[in-house]
Coordinates of C-alpha atoms in Angstrom, one line a residue:
X1 CA 0.0 0.0 0.0
X2 CA 1.4 3.4 -1.0
X3 CA 0.0 6.5 0.5
X4 CA 0.5 9.2 3.2
X5 CA -1.5 8.6 6.4
X6 CA -2.2 11.2 9.2
X7 CA -3.3 10.0 12.6
X8 CA -5.2 12.5 14.7
X9 CA -5.8 11.9 18.4
X10 CA -5.6 14.2 21.5
X11 CA -4.2 11.2 23.4
X12 CA -0.4 11.0 22.7
X13 CA -0.1 7.3 23.6
X14 CA -3.1 6.3 21.4
X15 CA -1.8 8.3 18.4
X16 CA 1.7 6.8 18.8
X17 CA 0.3 3.3 19.2
X18 CA -1.7 3.6 15.9
X19 CA 1.1 5.3 14.0
X20 CA 3.7 2.7 15.1
X21 CA 1.4 -0.2 14.3
X22 CA 0.7 1.1 10.8
X23 CA 4.3 1.8 10.1
X24 CA 5.2 -1.8 10.9
X25 CA 2.7 -2.7 8.1
X26 CA 4.6 -0.6 5.6
X27 CA 2.6 2.6 5.7
X28 CA 3.9 6.2 5.7
X29 CA 2.4 7.6 8.8
X30 CA 2.6 10.8 10.8
X31 CA 0.6 12.0 13.8
X32 CA -0.9 15.2 15.2
X33 CA -2.8 15.8 18.4
X34 CA -5.7 18.1 17.5
X35 CA -8.1 18.7 14.7
X36 CA -6.8 22.3 14.3
X37 CA -3.2 20.9 13.8
X38 CA -4.5 18.4 11.4
X39 CA -6.0 21.1 9.1
X40 CA -2.7 23.0 9.3
X41 CA -0.7 19.9 8.3
X42 CA -3.0 19.3 5.4
X43 CA -2.1 22.7 4.1
X44 CA 1.6 22.0 4.5
X45 CA 2.0 18.5 3.0
X46 CA 0.3 15.9 0.9
X47 CA -1.9 13.5 2.8
X48 CA -4.1 10.8 1.4
X49 CA -6.0 9.4 4.4
X50 CA -6.8 11.0 7.8
X51 CA -7.5 8.6 10.7
X52 CA -9.2 10.7 13.5
X53 CA -10.6 10.0 16.9
X54 CA -14.2 11.0 17.5
X55 CA -14.0 12.6 20.9
X56 CA -11.4 15.5 21.0
X57 CA -11.5 18.9 22.6
X58 CA -12.2 22.0 20.5
X59 CA -13.0 20.0 17.3
X60 CA -14.4 16.5 17.4
X61 CA -13.9 13.9 14.6
X62 CA -17.3 14.7 12.9
X63 CA -16.5 18.4 12.7
X64 CA -12.9 17.6 11.5
X65 CA -14.3 15.4 8.7
X66 CA -16.7 18.1 7.7
X67 CA -13.9 20.6 7.5
X68 CA -11.6 18.2 5.5
X69 CA -14.4 17.5 3.0
X70 CA -14.8 21.3 2.4
X71 CA -11.2 22.3 2.2
X72 CA -9.4 19.1 1.0
X73 CA -11.9 17.0 -1.0
X74 CA -9.2 14.6 -2.2
X75 CA -8.4 13.5 1.3
X76 CA -10.4 10.6 2.8
X77 CA -11.3 10.4 6.5
X78 CA -11.7 7.4 8.7
X79 CA -13.3 8.0 12.2
X80 CA -12.3 5.9 15.2
X81 CA -15.1 6.0 17.8
X82 CA -16.0 4.3 21.1
X83 CA -19.7 4.7 20.1
X84 CA -20.8 2.1 17.6
X85 CA -24.4 3.2 17.2
X86 CA -26.1 3.7 13.8
X87 CA -26.6 7.3 14.6
X88 CA -22.9 7.7 14.8
X89 CA -22.4 5.9 11.6
X90 CA -24.9 8.0 9.7
X91 CA -23.5 11.2 11.2
X92 CA -20.0 10.2 10.1
X93 CA -21.2 9.4 6.5
X94 CA -23.0 12.8 6.4
X95 CA -19.8 14.5 7.4
X96 CA -18.0 12.9 4.5
X97 CA -16.2 10.1 6.4
X98 CA -15.1 7.3 4.1
X99 CA -15.3 4.7 6.9
X100 CA -15.6 4.4 10.7
X101 CA -14.1 1.9 13.1
X102 CA -15.3 1.2 16.7
X103 CA -13.0 0.8 19.7
X104 CA -11.2 -1.3 20.8
X105 CA -9.3 -1.0 17.5
X106 CA -7.3 -3.8 16.0
X107 CA -4.4 -2.5 14.0
X108 CA -5.0 -5.1 11.2
X109 CA -8.6 -4.0 10.8
X110 CA -7.5 -0.3 10.7
X111 CA -4.8 -1.2 8.1
X112 CA -7.5 -2.9 5.9
X113 CA -9.8 0.1 6.1
X114 CA -6.9 2.3 5.1
X115 CA -6.0 0.0 2.2
X116 CA -9.6 0.2 1.0
X117 CA -9.5 4.0 1.2
X118 CA -6.2 4.1 -0.7
X119 CA -7.6 1.8 -3.4
X120 CA -10.6 4.1 -3.7
X121 CA -8.4 7.1 -4.1
X122 CA -6.3 5.4 -6.7
X123 CA -9.3 4.4 -8.7
X124 CA -10.8 7.9 -8.4
X125 CA -7.6 9.5 -9.6
X126 CA -7.2 7.0 -12.5
X127 CA -10.7 7.7 -13.7
X128 CA -10.0 11.5 -13.7
X129 CA -6.6 11.0 -15.5
X130 CA -8.2 8.9 -18.2
X131 CA -11.0 11.4 -18.6
X132 CA -8.4 14.1 -19.3
X133 CA -6.2 11.9 -21.5
X134 CA -8.5 11.8 -24.6
X135 CA -8.7 8.6 -26.7
X136 CA -5.0 8.0 -27.3
X137 CA -3.8 4.5 -26.3
X138 CA -1.8 4.6 -23.0
X139 CA 1.3 3.0 -24.4
X140 CA 2.7 0.7 -27.1
X141 CA 1.7 0.4 -30.7
X142 CA -1.0 2.7 -31.9
X143 CA -3.4 -0.2 -32.6
X144 CA -2.9 -1.9 -29.2
X145 CA -3.7 0.0 -26.0
X146 CA -2.5 -1.0 -22.6
X147 CA 0.3 -0.9 -20.0
X148 CA 0.0 -4.2 -18.3
X149 CA 3.0 -6.6 -18.4
X150 CA 0.9 -9.1 -20.3
X151 CA 0.1 -6.8 -23.3
X152 CA 3.6 -5.3 -23.1
X153 CA 5.0 -8.8 -24.0
X154 CA 2.7 -9.0 -27.0
X155 CA 3.7 -5.5 -28.1
X156 CA 7.4 -6.4 -27.7
X157 CA 6.9 -9.6 -29.8
X158 CA 5.2 -7.5 -32.6
X159 CA 8.1 -5.1 -32.7
X160 CA 10.7 -7.8 -32.8
X161 CA 9.0 -9.9 -35.5
X162 CA 7.6 -7.1 -37.7
X163 CA 10.8 -6.6 -39.8
X164 CA 11.1 -10.3 -40.7
X165 CA 9.2 -12.2 -43.4
X166 CA 8.5 -15.1 -41.0
X167 CA 5.0 -16.6 -41.0
X168 CA 3.3 -15.7 -37.7
X169 CA 0.6 -17.5 -35.6
X170 CA -1.4 -15.3 -33.3
X171 CA -3.0 -17.3 -30.5
X172 CA -5.7 -16.1 -28.0
X173 CA -9.2 -16.5 -26.8
X174 CA -12.1 -15.1 -28.8
X175 CA -12.5 -11.4 -28.5
X176 CA -8.9 -10.7 -27.3
X177 CA -8.0 -8.6 -30.4
X178 CA -6.0 -10.9 -32.6
X179 CA -6.8 -9.0 -35.7
X180 CA -5.6 -5.8 -34.1
X181 CA -2.3 -7.5 -33.4
X182 CA -2.1 -8.7 -37.0
X183 CA -2.8 -5.2 -38.2
X184 CA -0.2 -3.8 -35.8
X185 CA 2.3 -6.3 -37.1
X186 CA 1.6 -5.2 -40.7
X187 CA 1.8 -1.5 -39.8
X188 CA 5.2 -2.0 -38.1
X189 CA 6.6 -3.8 -41.1
X190 CA 8.2 -2.7 -44.4
X191 CA 4.9 -4.0 -46.0
X192 CA 2.8 -1.2 -44.4
X193 CA 2.2 0.5 -47.8
X194 CA 1.0 -2.7 -49.3
X195 CA -2.6 -4.2 -48.7
X196 CA -3.7 -5.8 -45.5
X197 CA -6.2 -8.5 -46.5
X198 CA -8.2 -10.5 -43.9
X199 CA -10.5 -13.5 -44.2
X200 CA -12.3 -15.6 -41.6
X201 CA -11.7 -19.2 -42.5
X202 CA -14.7 -20.3 -40.5
X203 CA -17.2 -18.1 -42.4
X204 CA -17.5 -20.2 -45.6
X205 CA -17.5 -23.8 -46.9
X206 CA -14.4 -25.3 -48.6
X207 CA -15.3 -24.7 -52.3
X208 CA -16.1 -21.0 -51.7
X209 CA -13.1 -20.6 -49.4
X210 CA -10.8 -22.0 -52.2
X211 CA -12.3 -19.5 -54.7
X212 CA -11.9 -16.6 -52.3
X213 CA -8.3 -17.4 -51.5
X214 CA -7.0 -18.6 -54.9
X215 CA -9.4 -16.9 -57.3
X216 CA -10.8 -18.5 -60.4
X217 CA -10.8 -18.2 -64.2
X218 CA -13.8 -17.9 -66.4
X219 CA -15.7 -21.1 -66.9
X220 CA -14.1 -22.8 -63.8
X221 CA -17.6 -23.5 -62.5
X222 CA -21.2 -22.6 -63.4
X223 CA -21.2 -19.0 -62.1
X224 CA -17.6 -18.2 -63.0
X225 CA -18.5 -15.8 -65.9
X226 CA -15.3 -13.7 -65.6
X227 CA -11.8 -14.2 -64.2
X228 CA -11.6 -13.2 -60.6
X229 CA -8.3 -12.7 -58.6
X230 CA -8.2 -14.3 -55.2
X231 CA -7.1 -12.9 -51.9
X232 CA -3.6 -14.2 -52.4
X233 CA -3.3 -12.1 -55.6
X234 CA -5.0 -9.1 -53.9
X235 CA -2.5 -9.2 -51.1
X236 CA 0.4 -8.5 -53.5
X237 CA 3.4 -7.9 -51.3
X238 CA 1.3 -7.1 -48.3
X239 CA -0.1 -9.2 -45.4
X240 CA -2.8 -11.9 -45.7
X241 CA -4.5 -12.5 -42.4
X242 CA -6.1 -16.0 -42.0
X243 CA -8.4 -15.7 -39.0
X244 CA -9.7 -18.9 -37.3
X245 CA -7.3 -21.0 -39.3
X246 CA -8.2 -24.1 -37.1
X247 CA -11.6 -24.1 -38.9
X248 CA -10.1 -24.5 -42.3
X249 CA -11.1 -27.8 -43.9
X250 CA -8.3 -30.4 -44.3
X251 CA -8.5 -30.3 -48.1
X252 CA -7.8 -26.6 -48.0
X253 CA -5.1 -27.0 -45.5
X254 CA -3.2 -29.1 -48.0
X255 CA -3.5 -26.4 -50.6
X256 CA -2.4 -23.7 -48.2
X257 CA 0.6 -25.8 -47.3
X258 CA 1.7 -25.9 -50.9
X259 CA 1.5 -22.1 -51.1
X260 CA 3.7 -21.8 -48.1
X261 CA 6.2 -24.3 -49.5
X262 CA 6.3 -23.3 -53.2
X263 CA 5.3 -19.6 -52.8
X264 CA 3.0 -20.0 -55.9
X265 CA -0.8 -19.9 -56.3
X266 CA -3.0 -21.6 -58.9
X267 CA -6.5 -20.1 -59.5
X268 CA -9.4 -22.6 -59.7
X269 CA -9.7 -23.9 -63.2
X270 CA -6.3 -22.5 -64.3
X271 CA -3.1 -24.3 -65.3
X272 CA -1.0 -21.2 -64.7
X273 CA 0.7 -20.7 -61.4
X274 CA 1.2 -17.2 -60.1
X275 CA 4.0 -16.2 -57.6
X276 CA 2.9 -15.1 -54.1
X277 CA 5.1 -12.5 -52.5
X278 CA 3.0 -11.6 -49.5
X279 CA 3.3 -12.5 -45.8
X280 CA 0.9 -14.9 -44.1
X281 CA -0.3 -14.2 -40.6
X282 CA -2.7 -16.7 -39.1
X283 CA -4.8 -16.7 -35.9
X284 CA -6.7 -19.2 -33.8
X285 CA -8.5 -19.4 -30.5
X286 CA -7.9 -23.2 -30.3
X287 CA -4.9 -25.2 -29.1
X288 CA -3.5 -26.3 -32.4
X289 CA -1.2 -28.9 -30.8
X290 CA -4.4 -30.6 -29.6
X291 CA -6.1 -30.2 -33.0
X292 CA -3.0 -31.9 -34.6
X293 CA -3.2 -34.7 -32.1
X294 CA -6.8 -35.3 -32.8
X295 CA -6.2 -35.3 -36.6
X296 CA -8.2 -32.1 -37.2
X297 CA -5.3 -30.1 -38.3
X298 CA -2.3 -31.1 -40.4
X299 CA 0.9 -31.4 -38.5
X300 CA 3.1 -30.2 -41.4
X301 CA 1.0 -27.1 -41.9
X302 CA 1.1 -26.4 -38.1
X303 CA 4.9 -26.2 -38.2
X304 CA 4.8 -24.1 -41.4
X305 CA 2.5 -21.4 -39.8
X306 CA 3.9 -21.6 -36.3
X307 CA 7.3 -20.2 -37.2
X308 CA 6.8 -17.4 -34.7
X309 CA 3.9 -17.5 -32.2
X310 CA 2.5 -14.3 -30.6
X311 CA 0.1 -14.9 -27.7
X312 CA -2.6 -12.4 -27.0
X313 CA -3.6 -12.4 -23.3
X314 CA -7.2 -12.5 -22.2
X315 CA -8.6 -9.3 -20.5
X316 CA -8.9 -11.0 -17.1
X317 CA -5.1 -11.0 -16.8
X318 CA -4.9 -7.4 -18.0
X319 CA -6.8 -5.8 -15.1
X320 CA -4.6 -2.7 -15.3
X321 CA -5.8 -2.1 -18.9
X322 CA -9.5 -2.4 -18.3
X323 CA -10.2 1.3 -17.5
X324 CA -7.9 2.7 -20.2
X325 CA -9.5 0.5 -22.8
X326 CA -13.0 1.4 -21.5
X327 CA -12.2 5.1 -21.7
X328 CA -10.8 4.6 -25.3
X329 CA -14.0 2.8 -26.4
X330 CA -16.2 5.4 -24.6
X331 CA -14.6 8.4 -26.4
X332 CA -14.8 6.7 -29.8
X333 CA -18.4 5.7 -29.3
X334 CA -19.3 9.1 -28.0
X335 CA -17.8 10.7 -31.2
X336 CA -19.7 8.4 -33.5
X337 CA -23.0 9.0 -31.7
X338 CA -22.6 12.7 -31.0
X339 CA -22.9 12.2 -27.2
X340 CA -21.4 14.4 -24.6
X341 CA -20.0 11.6 -22.5
X342 CA -16.5 12.2 -21.3
X343 CA -15.8 9.7 -18.5
X344 CA -16.7 6.9 -16.1
X345 CA -17.9 7.3 -12.5
X346 CA -15.7 5.7 -9.8
X347 CA -18.5 3.3 -8.8
X348 CA -18.9 2.1 -12.4
X349 CA -15.2 1.9 -12.8
X350 CA -14.9 -0.3 -9.8
X351 CA -17.5 -2.7 -11.3
X352 CA -15.7 -2.8 -14.6
X353 CA -12.5 -3.8 -12.9
X354 CA -14.2 -6.5 -10.7
X355 CA -15.9 -8.2 -13.7
X356 CA -14.1 -11.2 -15.3
X357 CA -14.8 -10.3 -19.0
X358 CA -15.3 -13.8 -20.5
X359 CA -15.8 -12.1 -23.9
X360 CA -12.5 -10.1 -23.5
X361 CA -11.9 -6.8 -25.3
X362 CA -14.8 -7.3 -27.7
X363 CA -17.2 -7.6 -24.7
X364 CA -15.8 -4.5 -23.1
X365 CA -16.1 -2.5 -26.3
X366 CA -19.7 -3.7 -26.6
X367 CA -20.4 -2.8 -23.0
X368 CA -19.1 0.8 -23.5
X369 CA -21.1 1.3 -26.7
X370 CA -24.2 0.2 -24.9
X371 CA -23.4 2.5 -21.9
X372 CA -22.8 5.5 -24.2
X373 CA -26.1 4.8 -26.0
X374 CA -28.0 4.7 -22.7
X375 CA -26.2 7.6 -21.0
X376 CA -28.0 10.8 -19.9
X377 CA -25.1 12.5 -18.1
X378 CA -21.6 13.4 -19.0
X379 CA -20.2 10.2 -17.4
X380 CA -21.1 6.5 -17.4
X381 CA -22.8 5.5 -14.1
X382 CA -23.6 2.1 -12.7
X383 CA -27.1 2.3 -14.1
X384 CA -25.8 2.1 -17.7
X385 CA -23.8 -1.1 -17.2
X386 CA -25.3 -4.4 -18.1
X387 CA -27.0 -6.1 -15.1
X388 CA -24.6 -9.1 -15.2
X389 CA -21.7 -6.7 -14.5
X390 CA -23.6 -5.0 -11.7
X391 CA -24.6 -8.3 -10.1
X392 CA -21.1 -9.8 -10.5
X393 CA -19.7 -7.1 -8.3
X394 CA -22.2 -8.1 -5.5
X395 CA -21.4 -11.8 -5.7
X396 CA -17.7 -11.2 -5.0
X397 CA -18.4 -10.5 -1.4
X398 CA -16.2 -12.3 1.1
X399 CA -18.1 -13.5 4.1
X400 CA -16.4 -13.0 7.5
X401 CA -17.3 -16.5 8.7
X402 CA -18.6 -19.7 7.3
X403 CA -22.3 -19.4 6.6
X404 CA -24.6 -21.8 8.5
X405 CA -26.4 -22.7 5.3
X406 CA -25.8 -22.9 1.6
X407 CA -27.7 -20.2 -0.3
X408 CA -27.9 -18.9 -3.9
X409 CA -26.0 -15.9 -5.0
X410 CA -29.3 -14.0 -5.5
X411 CA -30.3 -14.7 -1.9
X412 CA -26.9 -13.7 -0.6
X413 CA -27.3 -10.4 -2.5
X414 CA -30.8 -9.8 -1.2
X415 CA -29.7 -10.4 2.4
X416 CA -26.6 -8.2 2.1
X417 CA -28.7 -5.3 0.7
X418 CA -31.1 -5.6 3.5
X419 CA -28.3 -5.9 6.1
X420 CA -26.8 -2.6 4.8
X421 CA -30.3 -1.0 4.9
X422 CA -30.6 -2.1 8.5
X423 CA -27.2 -0.6 9.4
X424 CA -28.1 2.8 8.0
X425 CA -31.7 2.7 9.5
X426 CA -33.3 2.3 6.1
X427 CA -31.8 5.4 4.5
X428 CA -31.6 4.4 0.9
X429 CA -29.3 7.2 -0.2
X430 CA -26.7 6.1 2.3
X431 CA -27.3 2.4 1.6
X432 CA -26.7 3.0 -2.1
X433 CA -23.4 4.8 -1.3
X434 CA -22.2 2.0 0.9
X435 CA -23.1 -0.6 -1.8
X436 CA -21.4 1.5 -4.5
X437 CA -24.5 1.7 -6.7
X438 CA -27.0 4.3 -7.7
X439 CA -30.3 4.8 -5.9
X440 CA -32.2 3.5 -9.0
X441 CA -30.1 0.3 -9.0
X442 CA -30.9 -0.1 -5.3
X443 CA -34.6 0.3 -5.9
X444 CA -34.4 -2.2 -8.7
X445 CA -32.8 -4.8 -6.4
X446 CA -35.4 -4.2 -3.8
X447 CA -38.1 -4.7 -6.4
X448 CA -36.7 -8.1 -7.5
X449 CA -39.0 -11.0 -6.4
X450 CA -37.8 -13.6 -4.0
X451 CA -38.9 -17.2 -3.5
X452 CA -41.2 -17.8 -0.5
X453 CA -41.1 -20.9 1.5
X454 CA -44.1 -22.4 -0.3
X455 CA -42.5 -21.7 -3.8
X456 CA -44.7 -18.7 -4.6
X457 CA -43.1 -15.4 -5.6
X458 CA -43.7 -12.1 -3.9
X459 CA -42.1 -8.6 -4.0
X460 CA -39.0 -8.2 -1.9
X461 CA -39.9 -6.1 1.2
X462 CA -38.9 -2.4 1.3

């Protein structure tokens, strides 16, 4: 955890105890002994989180939090109190406190609360940075956005291989952006001024695929009324991208193998061979070694196309890139749709980061296009996110102890929502804030029907 922590307590021994305990956990901590001195210190040096006692002379913790919110809105406050009533909790929230902890305080629990506050600050600052950064990719090749170590390895491989003529196999799950990597490879090569031609090998049957790739001469088949050059010929000295190559029929695999070996192409119905001077880049979302073992893919072709392999990581291992990609897609979609959407709210950003993204970058792009289309404000809120993303965030709760019964995720969510409502005395505004969702999202959850003991359905109680 990186951040500057300021402990405020009029009791010297308590302040020193907290500060020493937090320092031993790797935090940068200083202490002061009054609310007035705290405000002075905030004007003198950078502080991320203030941990303040509730009962202090001249200015209590609630009053200090209120002052901090007014004068230093980027600083988060945590109140330590000996009074654990709900009235105290609501008063703290109203004063702008990020969290409150009841005495006796365990240093580990305080450190966890500080860690959550620092994480919230980091997310808030990142959202603001991305909002001000425009739609430029954060780093790397212009077609591939991201700063995570996983995507950096992919970018590095593209840069290392681009200048060669070696055949490249791009491997990755569906939706990870394999064609973007292929285009980046083409743009970084000496072939950049030549055509980039792409075809999905799974999109057409073998006879049509052969005609598309190799072309045909007049009279080669019933509808062949004129000569037609294939994609090999159209590629010229450029790059031919064969997407989903694992779906290519075996008979076509043999013909592709000959092109790679002999560097010549024979159109359907012709006796004349034409030279092929382009570069072939293939992509697959399958494990080709397994396909070879199960006789669905030719082993000799596998070794021909797998001269250099470039893996494209799934989005779930690129958590540091999720928000930058989301902002990129948001800006582009807003431009296309003439919408004045410029950013993402911290609550929505937290849900985007918590989601697993089984559809990878393609799913994220779809999500942001949908959110922009539904948006009514200048930022994307939780309400515009698909329900599965909102609900996924709720199901990631970690229970403090083993539950006495096995329950569904929907029931766990229902109980947790009502537990939070109980803790804030039914105040839905405060409950929505604690849950990290909008009031409308909270009302929708409260309106969801639940199963009664006899199997009937009834509205969830308010």
